[in-house]
Coordinates of C-alpha atoms and ligand atoms in Angstrom, one line a residue:
X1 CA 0.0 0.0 0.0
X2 CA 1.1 3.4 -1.1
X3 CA -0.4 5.5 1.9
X4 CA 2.9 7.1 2.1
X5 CA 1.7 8.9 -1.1
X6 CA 2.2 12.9 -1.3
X7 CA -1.5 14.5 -0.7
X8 CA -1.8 18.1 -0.3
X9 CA -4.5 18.0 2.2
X10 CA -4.3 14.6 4.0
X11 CA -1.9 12.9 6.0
X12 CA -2.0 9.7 7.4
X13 CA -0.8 7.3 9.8
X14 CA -0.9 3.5 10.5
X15 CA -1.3 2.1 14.0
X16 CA -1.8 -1.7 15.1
X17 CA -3.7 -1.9 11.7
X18 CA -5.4 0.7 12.0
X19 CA -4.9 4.1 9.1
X20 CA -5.2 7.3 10.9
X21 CA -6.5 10.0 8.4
X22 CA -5.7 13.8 9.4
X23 CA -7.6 16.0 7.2
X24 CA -4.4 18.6 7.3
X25 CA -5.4 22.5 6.3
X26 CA -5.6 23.6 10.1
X27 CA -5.2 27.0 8.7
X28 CA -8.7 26.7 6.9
X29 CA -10.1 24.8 10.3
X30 CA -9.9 22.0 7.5
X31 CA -12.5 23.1 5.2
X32 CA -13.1 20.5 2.4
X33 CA -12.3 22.2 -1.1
X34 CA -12.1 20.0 -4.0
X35 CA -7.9 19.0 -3.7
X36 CA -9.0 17.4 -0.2
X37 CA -12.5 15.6 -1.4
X38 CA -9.9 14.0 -4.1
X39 CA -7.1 13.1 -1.0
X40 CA -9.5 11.7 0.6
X41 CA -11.1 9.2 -1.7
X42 CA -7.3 8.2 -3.1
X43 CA -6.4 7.9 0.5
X44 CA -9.8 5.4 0.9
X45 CA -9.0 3.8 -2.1
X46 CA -5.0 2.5 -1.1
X47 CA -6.6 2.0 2.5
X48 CA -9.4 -0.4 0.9
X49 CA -7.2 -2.6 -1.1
X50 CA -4.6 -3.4 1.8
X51 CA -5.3 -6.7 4.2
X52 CA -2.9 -5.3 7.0
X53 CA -5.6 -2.3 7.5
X54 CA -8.4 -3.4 9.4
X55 CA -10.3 -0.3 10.6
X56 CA -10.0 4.0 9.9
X57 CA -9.7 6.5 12.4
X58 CA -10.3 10.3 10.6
X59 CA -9.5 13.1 12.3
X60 CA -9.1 16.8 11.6
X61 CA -5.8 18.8 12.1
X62 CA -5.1 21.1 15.3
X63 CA -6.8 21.4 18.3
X64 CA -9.8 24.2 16.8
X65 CA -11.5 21.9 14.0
X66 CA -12.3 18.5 12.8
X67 CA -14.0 20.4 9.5
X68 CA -15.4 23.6 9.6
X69 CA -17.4 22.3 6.6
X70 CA -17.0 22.8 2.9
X71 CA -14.6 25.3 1.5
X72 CA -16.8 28.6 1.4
X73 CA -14.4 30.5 -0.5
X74 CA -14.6 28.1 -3.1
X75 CA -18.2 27.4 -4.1
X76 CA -18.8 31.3 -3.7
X77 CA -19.3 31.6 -7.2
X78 CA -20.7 28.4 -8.7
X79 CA -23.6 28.0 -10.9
X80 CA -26.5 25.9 -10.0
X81 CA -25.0 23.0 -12.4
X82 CA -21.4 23.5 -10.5
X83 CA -23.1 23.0 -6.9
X84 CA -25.1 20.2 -8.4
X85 CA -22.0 18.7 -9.9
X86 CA -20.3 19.5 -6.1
X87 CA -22.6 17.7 -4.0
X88 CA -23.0 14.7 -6.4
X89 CA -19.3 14.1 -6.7
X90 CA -18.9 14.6 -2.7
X91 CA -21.5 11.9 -2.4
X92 CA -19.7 9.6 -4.6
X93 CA -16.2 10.1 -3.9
X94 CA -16.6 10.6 0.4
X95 CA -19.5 10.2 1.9
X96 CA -21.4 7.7 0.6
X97 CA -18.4 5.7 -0.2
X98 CA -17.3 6.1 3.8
X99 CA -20.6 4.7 4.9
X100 CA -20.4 1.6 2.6
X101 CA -17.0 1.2 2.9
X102 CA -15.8 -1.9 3.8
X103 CA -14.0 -1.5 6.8
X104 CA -15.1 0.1 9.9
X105 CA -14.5 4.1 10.1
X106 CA -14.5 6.0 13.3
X107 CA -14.6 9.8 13.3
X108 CA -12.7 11.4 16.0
X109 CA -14.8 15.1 16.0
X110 CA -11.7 16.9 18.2
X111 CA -13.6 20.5 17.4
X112 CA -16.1 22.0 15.5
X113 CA -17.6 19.9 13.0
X114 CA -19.7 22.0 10.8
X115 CA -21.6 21.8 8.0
X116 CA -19.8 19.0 5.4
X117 CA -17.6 18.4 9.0
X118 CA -20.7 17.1 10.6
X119 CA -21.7 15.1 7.2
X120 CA -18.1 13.6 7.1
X121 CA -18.3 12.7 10.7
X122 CA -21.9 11.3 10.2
X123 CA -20.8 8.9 7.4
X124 CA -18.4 7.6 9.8
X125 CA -19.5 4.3 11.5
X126 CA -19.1 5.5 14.8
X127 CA -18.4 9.0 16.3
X128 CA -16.7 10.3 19.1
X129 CA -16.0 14.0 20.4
X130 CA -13.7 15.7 22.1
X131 CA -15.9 17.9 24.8
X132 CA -14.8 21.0 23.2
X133 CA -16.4 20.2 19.9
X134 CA -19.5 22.1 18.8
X135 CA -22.0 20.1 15.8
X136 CA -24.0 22.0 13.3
X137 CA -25.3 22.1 9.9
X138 CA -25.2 25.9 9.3
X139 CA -25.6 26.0 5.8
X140 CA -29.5 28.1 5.9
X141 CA -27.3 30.8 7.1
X142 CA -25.5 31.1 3.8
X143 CA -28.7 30.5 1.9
X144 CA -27.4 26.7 1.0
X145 CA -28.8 23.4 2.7
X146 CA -26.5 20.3 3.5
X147 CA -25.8 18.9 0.2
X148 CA -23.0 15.6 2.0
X149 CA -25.9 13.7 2.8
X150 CA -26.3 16.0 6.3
X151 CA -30.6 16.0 5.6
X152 CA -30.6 12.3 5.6
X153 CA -28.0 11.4 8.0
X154 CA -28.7 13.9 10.5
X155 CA -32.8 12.3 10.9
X156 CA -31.0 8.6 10.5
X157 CA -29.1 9.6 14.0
X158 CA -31.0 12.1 15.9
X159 CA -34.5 11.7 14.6
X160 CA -36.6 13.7 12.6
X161 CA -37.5 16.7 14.9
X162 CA -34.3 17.5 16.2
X163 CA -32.7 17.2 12.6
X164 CA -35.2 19.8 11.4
X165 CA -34.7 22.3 14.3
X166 CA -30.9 21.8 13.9
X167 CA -30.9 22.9 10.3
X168 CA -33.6 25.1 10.2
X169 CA -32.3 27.0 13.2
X170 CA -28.8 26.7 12.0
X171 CA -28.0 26.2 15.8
X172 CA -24.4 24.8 17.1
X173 CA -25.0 22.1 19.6
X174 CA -21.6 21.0 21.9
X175 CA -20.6 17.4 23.0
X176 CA -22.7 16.6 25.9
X177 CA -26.2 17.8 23.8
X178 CA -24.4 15.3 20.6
X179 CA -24.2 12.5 23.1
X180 CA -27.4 12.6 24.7
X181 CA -29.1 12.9 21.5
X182 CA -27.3 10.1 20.0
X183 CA -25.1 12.5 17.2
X184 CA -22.2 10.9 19.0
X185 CA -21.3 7.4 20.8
X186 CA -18.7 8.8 23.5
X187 CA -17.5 12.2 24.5
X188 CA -13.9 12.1 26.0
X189 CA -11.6 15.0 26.7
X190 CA -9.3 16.7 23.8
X191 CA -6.5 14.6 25.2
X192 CA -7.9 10.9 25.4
X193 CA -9.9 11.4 22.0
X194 CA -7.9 9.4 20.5
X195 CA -6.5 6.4 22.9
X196 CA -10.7 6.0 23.1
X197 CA -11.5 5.9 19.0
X198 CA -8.3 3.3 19.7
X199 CA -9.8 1.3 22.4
X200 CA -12.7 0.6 20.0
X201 CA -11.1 0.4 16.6
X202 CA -9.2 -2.5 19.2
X203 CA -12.0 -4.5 19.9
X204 CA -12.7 -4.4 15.7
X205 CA -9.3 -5.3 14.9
X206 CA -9.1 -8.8 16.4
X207 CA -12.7 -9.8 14.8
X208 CA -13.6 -11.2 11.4
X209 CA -12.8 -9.0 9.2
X210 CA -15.2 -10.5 6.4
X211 CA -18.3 -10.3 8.9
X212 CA -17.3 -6.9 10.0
X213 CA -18.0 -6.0 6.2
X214 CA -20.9 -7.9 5.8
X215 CA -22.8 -6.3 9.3
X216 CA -21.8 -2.9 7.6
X217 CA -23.5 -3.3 3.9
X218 CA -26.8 -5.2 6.0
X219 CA -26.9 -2.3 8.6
X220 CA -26.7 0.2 5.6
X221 CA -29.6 -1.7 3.8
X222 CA -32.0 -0.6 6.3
X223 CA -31.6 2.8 5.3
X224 CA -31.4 2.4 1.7
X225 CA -35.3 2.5 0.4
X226 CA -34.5 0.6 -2.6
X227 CA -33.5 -2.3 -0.9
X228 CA -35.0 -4.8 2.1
X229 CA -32.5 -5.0 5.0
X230 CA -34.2 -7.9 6.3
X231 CA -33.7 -9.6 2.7
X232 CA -30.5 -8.5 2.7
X233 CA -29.6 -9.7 6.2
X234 CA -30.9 -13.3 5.2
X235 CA -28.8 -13.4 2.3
X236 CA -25.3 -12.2 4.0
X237 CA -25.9 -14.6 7.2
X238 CA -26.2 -17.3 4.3
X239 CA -23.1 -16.3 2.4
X240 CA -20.9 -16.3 5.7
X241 CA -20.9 -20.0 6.2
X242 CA -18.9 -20.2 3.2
X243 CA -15.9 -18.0 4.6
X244 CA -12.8 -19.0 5.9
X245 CA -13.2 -16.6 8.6
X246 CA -16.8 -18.4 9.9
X247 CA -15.2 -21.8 9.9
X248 CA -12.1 -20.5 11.6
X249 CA -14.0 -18.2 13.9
X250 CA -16.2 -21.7 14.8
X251 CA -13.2 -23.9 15.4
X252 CA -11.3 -21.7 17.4
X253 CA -14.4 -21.2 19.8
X254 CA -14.9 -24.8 20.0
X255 CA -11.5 -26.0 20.8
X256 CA -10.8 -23.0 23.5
X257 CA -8.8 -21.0 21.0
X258 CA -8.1 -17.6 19.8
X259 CA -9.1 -17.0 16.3
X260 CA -7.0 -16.0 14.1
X261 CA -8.8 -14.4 11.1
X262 CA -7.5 -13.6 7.3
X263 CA -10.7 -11.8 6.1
X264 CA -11.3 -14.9 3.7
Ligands
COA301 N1 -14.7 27.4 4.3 C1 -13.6 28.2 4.0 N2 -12.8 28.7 5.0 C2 -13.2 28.5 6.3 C3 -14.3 27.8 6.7 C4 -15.1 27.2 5.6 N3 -16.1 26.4 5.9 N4 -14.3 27.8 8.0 C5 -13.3 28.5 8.4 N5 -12.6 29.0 7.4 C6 -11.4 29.8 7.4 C7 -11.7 31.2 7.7 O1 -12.2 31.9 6.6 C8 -10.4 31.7 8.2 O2 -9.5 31.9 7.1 P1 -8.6 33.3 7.1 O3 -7.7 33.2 8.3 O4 -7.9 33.1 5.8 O5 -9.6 34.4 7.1 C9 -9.9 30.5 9.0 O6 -10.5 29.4 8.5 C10 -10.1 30.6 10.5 O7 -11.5 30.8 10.7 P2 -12.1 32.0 11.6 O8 -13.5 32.2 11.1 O9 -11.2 33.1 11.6 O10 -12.2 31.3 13.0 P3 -13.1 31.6 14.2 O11 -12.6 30.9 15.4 O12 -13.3 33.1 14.3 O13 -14.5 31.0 13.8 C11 -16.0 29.2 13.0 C12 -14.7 29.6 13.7 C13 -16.0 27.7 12.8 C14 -17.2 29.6 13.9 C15 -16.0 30.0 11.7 O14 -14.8 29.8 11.0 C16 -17.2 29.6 10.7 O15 -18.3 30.0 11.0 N6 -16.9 28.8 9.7 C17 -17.8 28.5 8.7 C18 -18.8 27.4 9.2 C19 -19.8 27.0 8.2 O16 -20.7 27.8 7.9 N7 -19.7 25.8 7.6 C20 -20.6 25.3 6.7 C21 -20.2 25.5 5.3 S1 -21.3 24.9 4.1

């Protein structure tokens, strides 16, 4: 794997198998122009195709920002075809393709998380903030809505009501309000943010790697009206008694082992 690549806007880090992604304008709070939508989707593409990386942690340079959202400056001036063209090729390149990715990705929010910041983190798998973070969808204040996937994702997670009064009010919420409304599964302090996405992305690491994959794409087909996640739960269970992984997983419980998986 080539994740030693040069990227403008990303920089990453591997772990235990685990890729750390830093979205790396810290001078921008991170904003997501174009250059960094394109880092990011190379970076997920090198990450996808490499065994030895078994779950993502994405993060966001400094100590201010995770992503202040999408670069203002640049979609100033676009045209209704250019914004359409935006949001599509977001949706395709990041944040749909982090929600059915195949391995697990954990946002670590360690600031604000704003408009497309929020979107990214809410592709993610799992979140958790830093208690200095603050969450919003802002974009009604610049006479935009969420075009990442933020009017969908945000009612997946926090229900319908709250998801209209956050982006209708354009109100920040912080880290405790996030957690109790289910935006976010832990809230740790700037410091531990990370030794906490690690003590899950631990837990994931040691398990099956092919039924890790397969819970993703039948958790995801709940929320995709075009398909039937129970259908599609029925199908995957099926296919994973032909793994290696199953009939390893299964031995090494029955003969008081640990299992040692190959994501076969
Ligand atoms: N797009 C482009 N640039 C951004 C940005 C964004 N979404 N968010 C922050 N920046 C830039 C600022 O323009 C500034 O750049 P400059 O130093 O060249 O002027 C730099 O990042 C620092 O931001 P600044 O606004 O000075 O920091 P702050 O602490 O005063 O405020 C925020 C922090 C997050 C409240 C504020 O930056 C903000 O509201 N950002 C936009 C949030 C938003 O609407 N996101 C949704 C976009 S669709």
């Amino acid at each position: 794997m080539n994740l030693e690549m040069a990227l403008e806007n990303i920089t990453t880090e591997v772990k235990n198998d685990v890729l750390i992604i830093t979205i790396n304008r810290p001078d921008k709070l991170n904003a997501l122009n174009k250059q960094t939508i394109e880092d990011l989707h190379d970076t997920l593409v090198e990450a996808e195709n490499d065994k030895s990386i078994r779950a993502l942690i994405l993060t966001g340079a400094g100590t201010k920002a995770f992503v202040a959202g999408a670069d203002i400056a640049e979609f100033a001036s676009y045209s209704v075809e250019e914004g359409r063209e935006m949001s599509s090729m977001g949706h395709f390149k990041v944040f749909n393709f982090i929600e059915n990715y195949s391995k697990p990705i954990i946002a670590a929010v360690n600031g604000f998380a704003l408009g497309g910041g929020l979107e990214l983190a809410m592709a993610c798998h799992i979140r958790v903030a830093s208690n200095n973070a603050k969450m919003g969808l802002p974009e009604v204040s610049l006479g935009v809505i969420p075009g990442y996937g933020g009017t969908q994702r945000l009612a997946q997670l926090v229900g319908k009501g709250k998801a209209f009064e956050m982006i209708i009010t354009a109100d920040l919420i912080n880290a405790e309000d996030a957690l109790n409304w289910g935006l976010v599964n832990y809230v740790t302090t700037q410091e531990e943010l990370l030794n906490k996405c690690f003590e899950i992305s631990s837990k994931i690491t040691t398990k099956s790697p092919t039924a890790v994959k397969t819970a993703i794409k039948a958790i995801n087909a709940g929320y995709n009206s075009k398909r039937n996640g129970y259908e599609v739960e029925i199908e995957e269970f099926g296919k994973c008694f032909a793994t290696y992984d199953f009939k390893e997983g299964v031995d090494a419980f029955l003969t008081k082992r640990k299992a040692d998986f190959h994501g076969n």
